[in-house]
mmCIF file of C-alpha atoms in Angstrom:
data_model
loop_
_atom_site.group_PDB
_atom_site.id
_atom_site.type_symbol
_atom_site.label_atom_id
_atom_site.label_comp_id
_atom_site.label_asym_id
_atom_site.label_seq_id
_atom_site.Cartn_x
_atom_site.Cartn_y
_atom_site.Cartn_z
ATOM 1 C CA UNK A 1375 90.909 78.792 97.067
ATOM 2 C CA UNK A 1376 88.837 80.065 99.867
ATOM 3 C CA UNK A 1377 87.045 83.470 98.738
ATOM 4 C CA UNK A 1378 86.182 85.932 101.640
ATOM 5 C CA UNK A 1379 84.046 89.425 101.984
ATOM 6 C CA UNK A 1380 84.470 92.320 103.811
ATOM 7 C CA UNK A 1381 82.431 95.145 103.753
ATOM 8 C CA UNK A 1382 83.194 98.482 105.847
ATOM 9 C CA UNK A 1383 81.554 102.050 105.185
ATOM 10 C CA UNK A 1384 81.425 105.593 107.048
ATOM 11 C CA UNK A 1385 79.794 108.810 106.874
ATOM 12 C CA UNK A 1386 81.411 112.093 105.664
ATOM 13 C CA UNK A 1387 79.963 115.403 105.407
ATOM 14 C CA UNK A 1388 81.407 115.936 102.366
ATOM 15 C CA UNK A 1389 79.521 115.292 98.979
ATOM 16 C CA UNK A 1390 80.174 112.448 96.983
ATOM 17 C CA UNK A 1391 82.241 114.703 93.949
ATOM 18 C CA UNK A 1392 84.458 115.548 96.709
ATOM 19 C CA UNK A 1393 84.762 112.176 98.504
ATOM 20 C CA UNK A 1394 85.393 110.868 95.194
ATOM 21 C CA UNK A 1395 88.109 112.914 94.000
ATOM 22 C CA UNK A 1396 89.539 112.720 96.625
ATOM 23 C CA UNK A 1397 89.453 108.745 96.746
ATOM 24 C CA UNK A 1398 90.811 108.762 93.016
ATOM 25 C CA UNK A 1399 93.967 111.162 93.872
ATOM 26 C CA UNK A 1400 96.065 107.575 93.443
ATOM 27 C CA UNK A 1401 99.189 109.794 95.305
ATOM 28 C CA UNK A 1402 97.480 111.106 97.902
ATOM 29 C CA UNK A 1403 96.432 107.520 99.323
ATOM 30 C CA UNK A 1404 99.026 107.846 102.171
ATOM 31 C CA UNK A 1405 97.434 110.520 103.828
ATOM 32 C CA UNK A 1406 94.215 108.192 104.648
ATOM 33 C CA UNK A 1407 94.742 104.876 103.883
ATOM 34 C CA UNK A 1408 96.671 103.201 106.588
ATOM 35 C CA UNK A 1409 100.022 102.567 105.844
ATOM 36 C CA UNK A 1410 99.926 102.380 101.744
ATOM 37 C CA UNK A 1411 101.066 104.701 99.479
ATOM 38 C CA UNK A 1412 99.513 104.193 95.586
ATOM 39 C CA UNK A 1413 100.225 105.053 92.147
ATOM 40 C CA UNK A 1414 99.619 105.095 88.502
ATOM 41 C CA UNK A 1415 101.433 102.219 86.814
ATOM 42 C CA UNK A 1416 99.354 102.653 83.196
ATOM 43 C CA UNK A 1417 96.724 104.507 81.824
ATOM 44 C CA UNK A 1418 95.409 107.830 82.916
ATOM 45 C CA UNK A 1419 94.028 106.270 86.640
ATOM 46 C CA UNK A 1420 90.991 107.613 85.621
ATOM 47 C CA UNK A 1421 89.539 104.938 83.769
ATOM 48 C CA UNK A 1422 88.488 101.151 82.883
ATOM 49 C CA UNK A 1423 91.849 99.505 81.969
ATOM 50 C CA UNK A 1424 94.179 101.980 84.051
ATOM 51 C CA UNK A 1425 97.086 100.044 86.004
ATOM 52 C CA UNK A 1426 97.586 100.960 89.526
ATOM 53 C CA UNK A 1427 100.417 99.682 92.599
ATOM 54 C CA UNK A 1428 99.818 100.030 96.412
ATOM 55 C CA UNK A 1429 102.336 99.123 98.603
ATOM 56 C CA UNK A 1430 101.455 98.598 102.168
ATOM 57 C CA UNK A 1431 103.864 98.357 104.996
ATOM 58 C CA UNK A 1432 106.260 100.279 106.914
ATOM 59 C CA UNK A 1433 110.159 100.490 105.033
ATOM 60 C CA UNK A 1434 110.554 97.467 102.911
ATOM 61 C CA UNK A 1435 108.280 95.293 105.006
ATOM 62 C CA UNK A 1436 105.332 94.849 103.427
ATOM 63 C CA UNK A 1437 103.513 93.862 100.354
ATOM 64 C CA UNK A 1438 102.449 95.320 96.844
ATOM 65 C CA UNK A 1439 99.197 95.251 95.528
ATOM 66 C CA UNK A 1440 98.436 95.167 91.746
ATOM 67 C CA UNK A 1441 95.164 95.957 90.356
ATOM 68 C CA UNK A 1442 93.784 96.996 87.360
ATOM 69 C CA UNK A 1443 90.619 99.359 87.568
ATOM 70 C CA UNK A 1444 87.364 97.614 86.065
ATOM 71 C CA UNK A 1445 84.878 100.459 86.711
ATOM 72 C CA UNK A 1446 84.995 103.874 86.529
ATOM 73 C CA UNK A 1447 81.433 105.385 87.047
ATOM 74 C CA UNK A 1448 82.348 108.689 89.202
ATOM 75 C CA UNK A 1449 81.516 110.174 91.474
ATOM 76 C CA UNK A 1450 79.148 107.008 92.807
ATOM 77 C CA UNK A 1451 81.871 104.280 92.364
ATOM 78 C CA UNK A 1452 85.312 102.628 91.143
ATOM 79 C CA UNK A 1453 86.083 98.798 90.958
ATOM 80 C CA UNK A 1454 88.866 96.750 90.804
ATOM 81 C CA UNK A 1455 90.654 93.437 90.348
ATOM 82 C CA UNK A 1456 93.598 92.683 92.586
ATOM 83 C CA UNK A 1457 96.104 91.198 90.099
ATOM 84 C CA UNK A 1458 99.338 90.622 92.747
ATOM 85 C CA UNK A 1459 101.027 87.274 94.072
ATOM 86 C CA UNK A 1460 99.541 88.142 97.295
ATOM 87 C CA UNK A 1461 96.446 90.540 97.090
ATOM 88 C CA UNK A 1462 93.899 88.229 94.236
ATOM 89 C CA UNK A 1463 90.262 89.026 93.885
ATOM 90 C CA UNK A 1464 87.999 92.525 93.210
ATOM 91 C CA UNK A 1465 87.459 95.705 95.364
ATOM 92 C CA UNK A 1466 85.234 98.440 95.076
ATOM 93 C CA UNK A 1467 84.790 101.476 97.058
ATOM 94 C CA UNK A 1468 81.117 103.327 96.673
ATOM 95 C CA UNK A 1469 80.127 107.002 97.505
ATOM 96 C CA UNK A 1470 76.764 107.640 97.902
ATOM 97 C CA UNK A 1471 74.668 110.493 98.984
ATOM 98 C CA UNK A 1472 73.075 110.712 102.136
ATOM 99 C CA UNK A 1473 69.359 112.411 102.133
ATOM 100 C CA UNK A 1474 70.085 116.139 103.993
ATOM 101 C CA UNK A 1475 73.741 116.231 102.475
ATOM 102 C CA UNK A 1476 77.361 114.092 103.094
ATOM 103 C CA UNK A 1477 77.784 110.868 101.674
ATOM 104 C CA UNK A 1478 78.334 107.413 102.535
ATOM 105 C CA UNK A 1479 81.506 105.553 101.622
ATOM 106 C CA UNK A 1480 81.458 101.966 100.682
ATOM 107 C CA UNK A 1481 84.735 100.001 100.735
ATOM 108 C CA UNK A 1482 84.110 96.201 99.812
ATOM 109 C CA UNK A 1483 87.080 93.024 99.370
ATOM 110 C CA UNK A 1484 86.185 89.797 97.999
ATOM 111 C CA UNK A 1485 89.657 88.541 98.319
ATOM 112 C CA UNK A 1486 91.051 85.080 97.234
ATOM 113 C CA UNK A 1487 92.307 83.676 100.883
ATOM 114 C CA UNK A 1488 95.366 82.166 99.680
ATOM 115 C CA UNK A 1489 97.943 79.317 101.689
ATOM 116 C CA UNK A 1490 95.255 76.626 102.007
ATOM 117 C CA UNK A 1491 94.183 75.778 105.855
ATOM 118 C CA UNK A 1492 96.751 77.958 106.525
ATOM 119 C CA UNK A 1493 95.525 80.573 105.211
ATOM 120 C CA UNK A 1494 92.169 80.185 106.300
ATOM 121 C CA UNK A 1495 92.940 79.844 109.660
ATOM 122 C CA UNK A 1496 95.170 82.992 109.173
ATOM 123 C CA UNK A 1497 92.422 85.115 108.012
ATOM 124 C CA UNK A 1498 90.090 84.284 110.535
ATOM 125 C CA UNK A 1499 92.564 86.032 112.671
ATOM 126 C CA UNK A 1500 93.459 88.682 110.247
ATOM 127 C CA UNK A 1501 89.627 89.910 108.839
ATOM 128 C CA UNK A 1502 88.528 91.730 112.107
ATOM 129 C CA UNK A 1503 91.518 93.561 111.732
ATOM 130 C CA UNK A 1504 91.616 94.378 108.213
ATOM 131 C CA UNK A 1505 88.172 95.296 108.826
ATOM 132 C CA UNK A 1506 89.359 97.721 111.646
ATOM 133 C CA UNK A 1507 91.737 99.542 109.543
ATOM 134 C CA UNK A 1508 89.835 99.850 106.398
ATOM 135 C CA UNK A 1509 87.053 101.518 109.046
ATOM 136 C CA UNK A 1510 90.087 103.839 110.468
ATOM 137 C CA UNK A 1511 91.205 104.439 106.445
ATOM 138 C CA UNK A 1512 87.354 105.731 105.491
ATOM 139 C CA UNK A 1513 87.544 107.948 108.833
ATOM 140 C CA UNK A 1514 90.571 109.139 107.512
ATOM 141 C CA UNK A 1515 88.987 109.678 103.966
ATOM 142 C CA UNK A 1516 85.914 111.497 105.414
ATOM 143 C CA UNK A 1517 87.763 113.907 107.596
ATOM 144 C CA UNK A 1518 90.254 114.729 104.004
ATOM 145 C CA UNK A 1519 87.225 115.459 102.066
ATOM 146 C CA UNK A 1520 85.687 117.666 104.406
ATOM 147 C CA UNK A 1521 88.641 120.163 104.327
#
């Protein structure tokens, strides 16, 4: 298995409590996070241990990601391990000040790159724009929090 990084981040003017709660609103994930809609599958969502479910796609066609959250420390930071058939590996999105106000959010993938050669030839294609829409996700994130 082929692990791969991607790292994205973005300004907001927003300050991290507010970045943050919004980030941890597990429902409200479809309004800035392209094309997935989350949700509390156990636990409170607000804590090591909590159970969560994205699904990504448009209709039917897509894919659900399982994870379980791993760390809770807010407002700087939540982690978490991708548990699904598809989606395997740890995530963690960051939110951290910015001297003069705002913060900057972190969103970072190590990802298992499954499907052999396959796969990794797949992903070279893929990253750039997975790392395109997680950019266009934390835009989306930043302008929500400064409302």
């Amino acid at each position: 298995m082929t692990r791969s990084h991607i790292s994205v981040s973005v300004d907001a003017h927003a300050r991290p409590e507010q970045v943050f709660s919004v980030l941890t609103d597990w429902p409200r994930h479809d309004e800035w996070m392209v094309l997935t809609r989350a949700r509390v599958t156990a636990g409170d969502g607000h804590s090591a241990g909590s159970r969560l479910a994205a699904f990504t796609g448009v209709g039917p066609a897509g894919f659900l990601d399982t994870m379980e959250i791993t760390d809770w420390d807010p407002p700087r930071s939540v982690g978490v391990r991708h548990t699904g058939r598809l989606v395997r590996g740890t995530g963690v999105f960051r939110v951290l000040p910015r001297e003069g106000g705002g913060s900057t959010i972190v969103w970072e993938e190590e990802l298992d790159v499954p499907f052999g050669a396959a796969g990794r030839l797949g992903w070279r294609v893929i990253k750039p724009l997975n790392a395109a829409l997680f950019r266009l996700s934390l835009r989306r994130l930043a302008a929500l929090s400064d409302r």
